[in-house]
Amino acid sequence: MSKVRVVLVDDQYLVRTGLRALLERASDITVVGEAGDGRAGVAVVREQRPDLVLMDVRMPGGDGLDATRRILTDPLLADVRVVMLTTFDDDEYLFEAIRAGAAGFLLKDTPPDALRDAVRVVAGGDALLSPAVTRRVITAAARSSVGDPARLDGLTGRERDVLAQVGTGRSNVEIGAALHLSPDTARTYVSRLLHKLNARDRAQLVVIAYESGLVRPGDG
């Protein structure tokens, strides 16, 4: 089995060293590059083409949000996924990171095992959004967005139902139970939604569900 290849972008050398040590305790994860600011991080990612980037939010010389946008809008880096890593438990940064295309958001005090599991989850194609984080995304969206229901015009009724379930943070198993579908069928619907809505992952589906007015704070 190939290792998950990771790039670390953080302005603190000791943080990068600690993250490298924690990640490489796992035999299936390897750190292939580091950078101390957003601009240098983009360059390292373009050189190494990792599976995943752990990206600090606030850095001098180019912040993590801008670097994330540059990485995730580069067609040559279409397979790279970004997880924002920060000390700031801030809804504004959380929402903006996901809108930029980040697949998840971790605080720097995340336990080592949870950090390694998060890397595996995101590298495997899933978004790292717990129901608690999903609720915060929706609340943040409520403060900063105007609904756009027309974005959902091409969806069937069942696809809207599934999107609403995704928007409240439910897993495929939970969606299946709520809508009387098998987990595999729920997964198929989620895949269709990603394609139809041009969304990178479930995290962006959550944002779309709110921005379209399909989900509102307090739903779920």
PDB file of C-alpha atoms in Angstrom:
ATOM      1  CA  MET A   1       0.000   0.000   0.000  1.00  0.00           C
ATOM      2  CA  SER A   2       1.430   3.416  -0.947  1.00  0.00           C
ATOM      3  CA  LYS A   3       2.046   5.996   1.755  1.00  0.00           C
ATOM      4  CA  VAL A   4       0.038   9.175   2.146  1.00  0.00           C
ATOM      5  CA  ARG A   5       2.375  11.973   1.028  1.00  0.00           C
ATOM      6  CA  VAL A   6       2.046  15.154   3.093  1.00  0.00           C
ATOM      7  CA  VAL A   7       3.394  18.704   2.845  1.00  0.00           C
ATOM      8  CA  LEU A   8       3.501  20.873   5.992  1.00  0.00           C
ATOM      9  CA  VAL A   9       3.026  24.642   5.721  1.00  0.00           C
ATOM     10  CA  ASP A  10       3.471  26.570   8.984  1.00  0.00           C
ATOM     11  CA  ASP A  11       5.581  29.588   9.908  1.00  0.00           C
ATOM     12  CA  GLN A  12       6.845  27.972  13.116  1.00  0.00           C
ATOM     13  CA  TYR A  13       9.747  25.574  12.639  1.00  0.00           C
ATOM     14  CA  LEU A  14       9.059  23.768  15.921  1.00  0.00           C
ATOM     15  CA  VAL A  15       5.448  23.171  14.920  1.00  0.00           C
ATOM     16  CA  ARG A  16       6.517  21.671  11.595  1.00  0.00           C
ATOM     17  CA  THR A  17       9.118  19.502  13.327  1.00  0.00           C
ATOM     18  CA  GLY A  18       6.549  18.259  15.825  1.00  0.00           C
ATOM     19  CA  LEU A  19       3.984  17.529  13.136  1.00  0.00           C
ATOM     20  CA  ARG A  20       6.544  15.638  11.068  1.00  0.00           C
ATOM     21  CA  ALA A  21       7.516  13.509  14.065  1.00  0.00           C
ATOM     22  CA  LEU A  22       3.878  12.763  14.942  1.00  0.00           C
ATOM     23  CA  LEU A  23       2.849  11.905  11.405  1.00  0.00           C
ATOM     24  CA  GLU A  24       5.854   9.751  10.568  1.00  0.00           C
ATOM     25  CA  ARG A  25       5.253   7.527  13.561  1.00  0.00           C
ATOM     26  CA  ALA A  26       2.674   5.945  11.252  1.00  0.00           C
ATOM     27  CA  SER A  27       4.109   3.596   8.659  1.00  0.00           C
ATOM     28  CA  ASP A  28       1.557   4.716   6.059  1.00  0.00           C
ATOM     29  CA  ILE A  29       2.293   8.481   6.185  1.00  0.00           C
ATOM     30  CA  THR A  30       5.372  10.359   4.989  1.00  0.00           C
ATOM     31  CA  VAL A  31       6.179  14.076   4.972  1.00  0.00           C
ATOM     32  CA  VAL A  32       7.646  15.029   1.581  1.00  0.00           C
ATOM     33  CA  GLY A  33       8.076  18.770   2.044  1.00  0.00           C
ATOM     34  CA  GLU A  34       7.789  21.784   4.329  1.00  0.00           C
ATOM     35  CA  ALA A  35       7.384  25.540   3.975  1.00  0.00           C
ATOM     36  CA  GLY A  36       7.272  28.496   6.350  1.00  0.00           C
ATOM     37  CA  ASP A  37       4.722  30.666   4.549  1.00  0.00           C
ATOM     38  CA  GLY A  38       1.915  30.461   2.026  1.00  0.00           C
ATOM     39  CA  ARG A  39       3.865  31.485  -1.063  1.00  0.00           C
ATOM     40  CA  ALA A  40       6.662  29.026  -0.379  1.00  0.00           C
ATOM     41  CA  GLY A  41       4.037  26.410   0.437  1.00  0.00           C
ATOM     42  CA  VAL A  42       2.432  26.736  -2.985  1.00  0.00           C
ATOM     43  CA  ALA A  43       5.844  26.269  -4.604  1.00  0.00           C
ATOM     44  CA  VAL A  44       6.589  23.138  -2.562  1.00  0.00           C
ATOM     45  CA  VAL A  45       3.177  21.679  -3.354  1.00  0.00           C
ATOM     46  CA  ARG A  46       3.694  22.290  -7.067  1.00  0.00           C
ATOM     47  CA  GLU A  47       7.061  20.557  -6.868  1.00  0.00           C
ATOM     48  CA  GLN A  48       6.048  17.571  -4.738  1.00  0.00           C
ATOM     49  CA  ARG A  49       2.394  17.011  -5.797  1.00  0.00           C
ATOM     50  CA  PRO A  50       1.482  15.537  -2.386  1.00  0.00           C
ATOM     51  CA  ASP A  51      -1.756  13.806  -1.502  1.00  0.00           C
ATOM     52  CA  LEU A  52      -2.458  16.263   1.289  1.00  0.00           C
ATOM     53  CA  VAL A  53      -1.312  19.612   2.687  1.00  0.00           C
ATOM     54  CA  LEU A  54      -1.546  20.577   6.356  1.00  0.00           C
ATOM     55  CA  MET A  55      -1.860  24.354   6.033  1.00  0.00           C
ATOM     56  CA  ASP A  56      -1.606  26.951   8.810  1.00  0.00           C
ATOM     57  CA  VAL A  57      -4.134  29.779   8.519  1.00  0.00           C
ATOM     58  CA  ARG A  58      -2.194  32.815   9.683  1.00  0.00           C
ATOM     59  CA  MET A  59       1.359  33.240   8.371  1.00  0.00           C
ATOM     60  CA  PRO A  60       3.522  36.166   7.306  1.00  0.00           C
ATOM     61  CA  GLY A  61       4.506  36.221   3.659  1.00  0.00           C
ATOM     62  CA  GLY A  62       1.229  34.776   2.382  1.00  0.00           C
ATOM     63  CA  ASP A  63      -1.553  33.400   4.545  1.00  0.00           C
ATOM     64  CA  GLY A  64      -2.972  29.916   4.404  1.00  0.00           C
ATOM     65  CA  LEU A  65      -6.327  30.880   2.939  1.00  0.00           C
ATOM     66  CA  ASP A  66      -4.752  32.534  -0.072  1.00  0.00           C
ATOM     67  CA  ALA A  67      -2.325  29.643  -0.543  1.00  0.00           C
ATOM     68  CA  THR A  68      -5.213  27.173  -0.329  1.00  0.00           C
ATOM     69  CA  ARG A  69      -7.129  29.030  -3.041  1.00  0.00           C
ATOM     70  CA  ARG A  70      -4.061  29.026  -5.297  1.00  0.00           C
ATOM     71  CA  ILE A  71      -3.456  25.314  -4.793  1.00  0.00           C
ATOM     72  CA  LEU A  72      -7.061  24.246  -5.269  1.00  0.00           C
ATOM     73  CA  THR A  73      -7.642  26.336  -8.386  1.00  0.00           C
ATOM     74  CA  ASP A  74      -4.530  24.983 -10.124  1.00  0.00           C
ATOM     75  CA  PRO A  75      -5.614  22.292 -12.629  1.00  0.00           C
ATOM     76  CA  LEU A  76      -2.239  20.593 -12.239  1.00  0.00           C
ATOM     77  CA  LEU A  77      -2.937  20.089  -8.530  1.00  0.00           C
ATOM     78  CA  ALA A  78      -6.450  18.699  -8.870  1.00  0.00           C
ATOM     79  CA  ASP A  79      -5.682  15.641  -6.730  1.00  0.00           C
ATOM     80  CA  VAL A  80      -4.170  17.602  -3.831  1.00  0.00           C
ATOM     81  CA  ARG A  81      -6.324  18.048  -0.734  1.00  0.00           C
ATOM     82  CA  VAL A  82      -5.848  20.672   1.969  1.00  0.00           C
ATOM     83  CA  VAL A  83      -6.594  20.551   5.684  1.00  0.00           C
ATOM     84  CA  MET A  84      -6.346  23.829   7.574  1.00  0.00           C
ATOM     85  CA  LEU A  85      -4.381  23.573  10.815  1.00  0.00           C
ATOM     86  CA  THR A  86      -4.598  26.431  13.305  1.00  0.00           C
ATOM     87  CA  THR A  87      -4.683  27.521  16.918  1.00  0.00           C
ATOM     88  CA  PHE A  88      -7.624  29.787  16.142  1.00  0.00           C
ATOM     89  CA  ASP A  89     -11.012  28.250  16.853  1.00  0.00           C
ATOM     90  CA  ASP A  90     -12.635  30.912  14.676  1.00  0.00           C
ATOM     91  CA  ASP A  91     -15.841  30.429  12.696  1.00  0.00           C
ATOM     92  CA  GLU A  92     -14.880  33.069  10.147  1.00  0.00           C
ATOM     93  CA  TYR A  93     -11.671  31.264   9.263  1.00  0.00           C
ATOM     94  CA  LEU A  94     -13.439  27.919   9.284  1.00  0.00           C
ATOM     95  CA  PHE A  95     -16.066  29.025   6.799  1.00  0.00           C
ATOM     96  CA  GLU A  96     -13.624  30.864   4.529  1.00  0.00           C
ATOM     97  CA  ALA A  97     -11.277  27.863   4.497  1.00  0.00           C
ATOM     98  CA  ILE A  98     -14.058  25.549   3.362  1.00  0.00           C
ATOM     99  CA  ARG A  99     -15.272  28.034   0.762  1.00  0.00           C
ATOM    100  CA  ALA A 100     -11.691  28.150  -0.517  1.00  0.00           C
ATOM    101  CA  GLY A 101     -11.887  24.388  -1.026  1.00  0.00           C
ATOM    102  CA  ALA A 102     -10.249  23.009   2.105  1.00  0.00           C
ATOM    103  CA  ALA A 103     -11.376  19.498   2.935  1.00  0.00           C
ATOM    104  CA  GLY A 104     -11.152  19.956   6.685  1.00  0.00           C
ATOM    105  CA  PHE A 105     -10.140  22.058   9.634  1.00  0.00           C
ATOM    106  CA  LEU A 106      -8.077  20.960  12.662  1.00  0.00           C
ATOM    107  CA  LEU A 107      -6.893  22.776  15.752  1.00  0.00           C
ATOM    108  CA  LYS A 108      -3.221  22.398  16.628  1.00  0.00           C
ATOM    109  CA  ASP A 109      -4.105  20.762  19.932  1.00  0.00           C
ATOM    110  CA  THR A 110      -5.689  17.806  18.089  1.00  0.00           C
ATOM    111  CA  PRO A 111      -4.445  14.554  19.717  1.00  0.00           C
ATOM    112  CA  PRO A 112      -1.754  12.702  17.715  1.00  0.00           C
ATOM    113  CA  ASP A 113      -3.912   9.687  16.862  1.00  0.00           C
ATOM    114  CA  ALA A 114      -6.750  11.955  15.708  1.00  0.00           C
ATOM    115  CA  LEU A 115      -4.313  13.938  13.575  1.00  0.00           C
ATOM    116  CA  ARG A 116      -3.046  10.827  11.817  1.00  0.00           C
ATOM    117  CA  ASP A 117      -6.586   9.531  11.356  1.00  0.00           C
ATOM    118  CA  ALA A 118      -7.601  12.886   9.870  1.00  0.00           C
ATOM    119  CA  VAL A 119      -4.798  12.680   7.327  1.00  0.00           C
ATOM    120  CA  ARG A 120      -5.955   9.218   6.291  1.00  0.00           C
ATOM    121  CA  VAL A 121      -9.620  10.244   6.090  1.00  0.00           C
ATOM    122  CA  VAL A 122      -8.986  13.260   3.881  1.00  0.00           C
ATOM    123  CA  ALA A 123      -6.379  11.540   1.711  1.00  0.00           C
ATOM    124  CA  GLY A 124      -8.944   8.776   1.166  1.00  0.00           C
ATOM    125  CA  GLY A 125     -11.359  11.249  -0.380  1.00  0.00           C
ATOM    126  CA  ASP A 126     -13.623  12.227   2.512  1.00  0.00           C
ATOM    127  CA  ALA A 127     -14.106  15.637   4.078  1.00  0.00           C
ATOM    128  CA  LEU A 128     -13.155  16.147   7.692  1.00  0.00           C
ATOM    129  CA  LEU A 129     -16.313  17.763   9.034  1.00  0.00           C
ATOM    130  CA  SER A 130     -17.944  16.540  12.199  1.00  0.00           C
ATOM    131  CA  PRO A 131     -21.594  17.403  12.849  1.00  0.00           C
ATOM    132  CA  ALA A 132     -20.442  19.997  15.409  1.00  0.00           C
ATOM    133  CA  VAL A 133     -18.187  21.650  12.844  1.00  0.00           C
ATOM    134  CA  THR A 134     -20.946  21.464  10.244  1.00  0.00           C
ATOM    135  CA  ARG A 135     -23.275  23.402  12.519  1.00  0.00           C
ATOM    136  CA  ARG A 136     -20.637  26.101  12.917  1.00  0.00           C
ATOM    137  CA  VAL A 137     -20.161  26.301   9.141  1.00  0.00           C
ATOM    138  CA  ILE A 138     -23.891  26.853   8.687  1.00  0.00           C
ATOM    139  CA  THR A 139     -23.996  29.504  11.398  1.00  0.00           C
ATOM    140  CA  ALA A 140     -21.032  31.309   9.863  1.00  0.00           C
ATOM    141  CA  ALA A 141     -22.656  31.099   6.440  1.00  0.00           C
ATOM    142  CA  ALA A 142     -25.781  32.684   7.845  1.00  0.00           C
ATOM    143  CA  ARG A 143     -23.793  35.765   8.761  1.00  0.00           C
ATOM    144  CA  SER A 144     -21.999  36.143   5.447  1.00  0.00           C
ATOM    145  CA  SER A 145     -24.088  34.776   2.583  1.00  0.00           C
ATOM    146  CA  VAL A 146     -27.172  35.483   0.508  1.00  0.00           C
ATOM    147  CA  GLY A 147     -29.228  32.489  -0.591  1.00  0.00           C
ATOM    148  CA  ASP A 148     -29.045  31.289  -4.194  1.00  0.00           C
ATOM    149  CA  PRO A 149     -31.810  28.675  -4.641  1.00  0.00           C
ATOM    150  CA  ALA A 150     -31.380  28.707  -8.440  1.00  0.00           C
ATOM    151  CA  ARG A 151     -28.147  26.768  -7.982  1.00  0.00           C
ATOM    152  CA  LEU A 152     -30.230  23.683  -7.219  1.00  0.00           C
ATOM    153  CA  ASP A 153     -32.486  23.910 -10.285  1.00  0.00           C
ATOM    154  CA  GLY A 154     -30.885  20.883 -11.948  1.00  0.00           C
ATOM    155  CA  LEU A 155     -31.428  18.551  -8.980  1.00  0.00           C
ATOM    156  CA  THR A 156     -34.176  15.983  -8.592  1.00  0.00           C
ATOM    157  CA  GLY A 157     -36.342  15.951  -5.498  1.00  0.00           C
ATOM    158  CA  ARG A 158     -34.435  12.998  -4.066  1.00  0.00           C
ATOM    159  CA  GLU A 159     -31.102  14.695  -4.721  1.00  0.00           C
ATOM    160  CA  ARG A 160     -32.338  17.747  -2.825  1.00  0.00           C
ATOM    161  CA  ASP A 161     -33.343  15.496   0.056  1.00  0.00           C
ATOM    162  CA  VAL A 162     -29.872  13.951   0.155  1.00  0.00           C
ATOM    163  CA  LEU A 163     -28.183  17.354  -0.085  1.00  0.00           C
ATOM    164  CA  ALA A 164     -30.238  18.576   2.870  1.00  0.00           C
ATOM    165  CA  GLN A 165     -29.059  15.573   4.875  1.00  0.00           C
ATOM    166  CA  VAL A 166     -25.434  16.217   3.916  1.00  0.00           C
ATOM    167  CA  GLY A 167     -25.920  19.844   4.886  1.00  0.00           C
ATOM    168  CA  THR A 168     -26.789  18.878   8.455  1.00  0.00           C
ATOM    169  CA  GLY A 169     -23.627  16.796   8.772  1.00  0.00           C
ATOM    170  CA  ARG A 170     -25.032  13.298   8.415  1.00  0.00           C
ATOM    171  CA  SER A 171     -22.944  10.371   7.204  1.00  0.00           C
ATOM    172  CA  ASN A 172     -23.981   8.079   4.351  1.00  0.00           C
ATOM    173  CA  VAL A 173     -25.266   5.537   6.861  1.00  0.00           C
ATOM    174  CA  GLU A 174     -27.339   8.196   8.632  1.00  0.00           C
ATOM    175  CA  ILE A 175     -28.646   9.559   5.321  1.00  0.00           C
ATOM    176  CA  GLY A 176     -29.678   6.081   4.295  1.00  0.00           C
ATOM    177  CA  ALA A 177     -31.541   5.525   7.544  1.00  0.00           C
ATOM    178  CA  ALA A 178     -33.318   8.880   7.319  1.00  0.00           C
ATOM    179  CA  LEU A 179     -34.358   8.462   3.677  1.00  0.00           C
ATOM    180  CA  HIS A 180     -34.835   4.671   3.615  1.00  0.00           C
ATOM    181  CA  LEU A 181     -31.857   4.100   1.316  1.00  0.00           C
ATOM    182  CA  SER A 182     -28.928   1.732   1.574  1.00  0.00           C
ATOM    183  CA  PRO A 183     -25.603   3.374   2.513  1.00  0.00           C
ATOM    184  CA  ASP A 184     -24.275   2.524  -0.951  1.00  0.00           C
ATOM    185  CA  THR A 185     -27.241   4.241  -2.603  1.00  0.00           C
ATOM    186  CA  ALA A 186     -26.737   7.270  -0.372  1.00  0.00           C
ATOM    187  CA  ARG A 187     -23.077   7.336  -1.407  1.00  0.00           C
ATOM    188  CA  THR A 188     -24.106   7.223  -5.065  1.00  0.00           C
ATOM    189  CA  TYR A 189     -26.406  10.206  -4.579  1.00  0.00           C
ATOM    190  CA  VAL A 190     -23.624  12.151  -2.863  1.00  0.00           C
ATOM    191  CA  SER A 191     -21.316  11.410  -5.795  1.00  0.00           C
ATOM    192  CA  ARG A 192     -23.958  12.701  -8.221  1.00  0.00           C
ATOM    193  CA  LEU A 193     -24.329  15.876  -6.164  1.00  0.00           C
ATOM    194  CA  LEU A 194     -20.582  16.484  -6.204  1.00  0.00           C
ATOM    195  CA  HIS A 195     -20.623  16.222  -9.992  1.00  0.00           C
ATOM    196  CA  LYS A 196     -23.790  18.226 -10.623  1.00  0.00           C
ATOM    197  CA  LEU A 197     -22.868  21.044  -8.252  1.00  0.00           C
ATOM    198  CA  ASN A 198     -19.190  21.095  -9.207  1.00  0.00           C
ATOM    199  CA  ALA A 199     -18.248  20.618  -5.564  1.00  0.00           C
ATOM    200  CA  ARG A 200     -14.873  19.296  -4.528  1.00  0.00           C
ATOM    201  CA  ASP A 201     -16.107  17.312  -1.514  1.00  0.00           C
ATOM    202  CA  ARG A 202     -18.788  17.027   1.175  1.00  0.00           C
ATOM    203  CA  ALA A 203     -17.499  20.121   2.925  1.00  0.00           C
ATOM    204  CA  GLN A 204     -18.424  22.255  -0.050  1.00  0.00           C
ATOM    205  CA  LEU A 205     -21.787  20.506  -0.332  1.00  0.00           C
ATOM    206  CA  VAL A 206     -22.517  21.710   3.206  1.00  0.00           C
ATOM    207  CA  VAL A 207     -21.795  25.290   2.162  1.00  0.00           C
ATOM    208  CA  ILE A 208     -23.950  24.940  -0.971  1.00  0.00           C
ATOM    209  CA  ALA A 209     -26.804  23.479   1.057  1.00  0.00           C
ATOM    210  CA  TYR A 210     -26.846  26.551   3.231  1.00  0.00           C
ATOM    211  CA  GLU A 211     -26.126  29.150   0.548  1.00  0.00           C
ATOM    212  CA  SER A 212     -29.006  27.828  -1.538  1.00  0.00           C
ATOM    213  CA  GLY A 213     -31.376  28.145   1.410  1.00  0.00           C
ATOM    214  CA  LEU A 214     -31.941  24.384   1.571  1.00  0.00           C
ATOM    215  CA  VAL A 215     -30.534  24.216   5.104  1.00  0.00           C
ATOM    216  CA  ARG A 216     -30.858  26.863   7.796  1.00  0.00           C
ATOM    217  CA  PRO A 217     -29.325  27.286  11.259  1.00  0.00           C
ATOM    218  CA  GLY A 218     -31.091  24.974  13.671  1.00  0.00           C
ATOM    219  CA  ASP A 219     -31.948  22.335  11.057  1.00  0.00           C
ATOM    220  CA  GLY A 220     -31.019  18.775  11.768  1.00  0.00           C
TER     221      GLY A 220
END
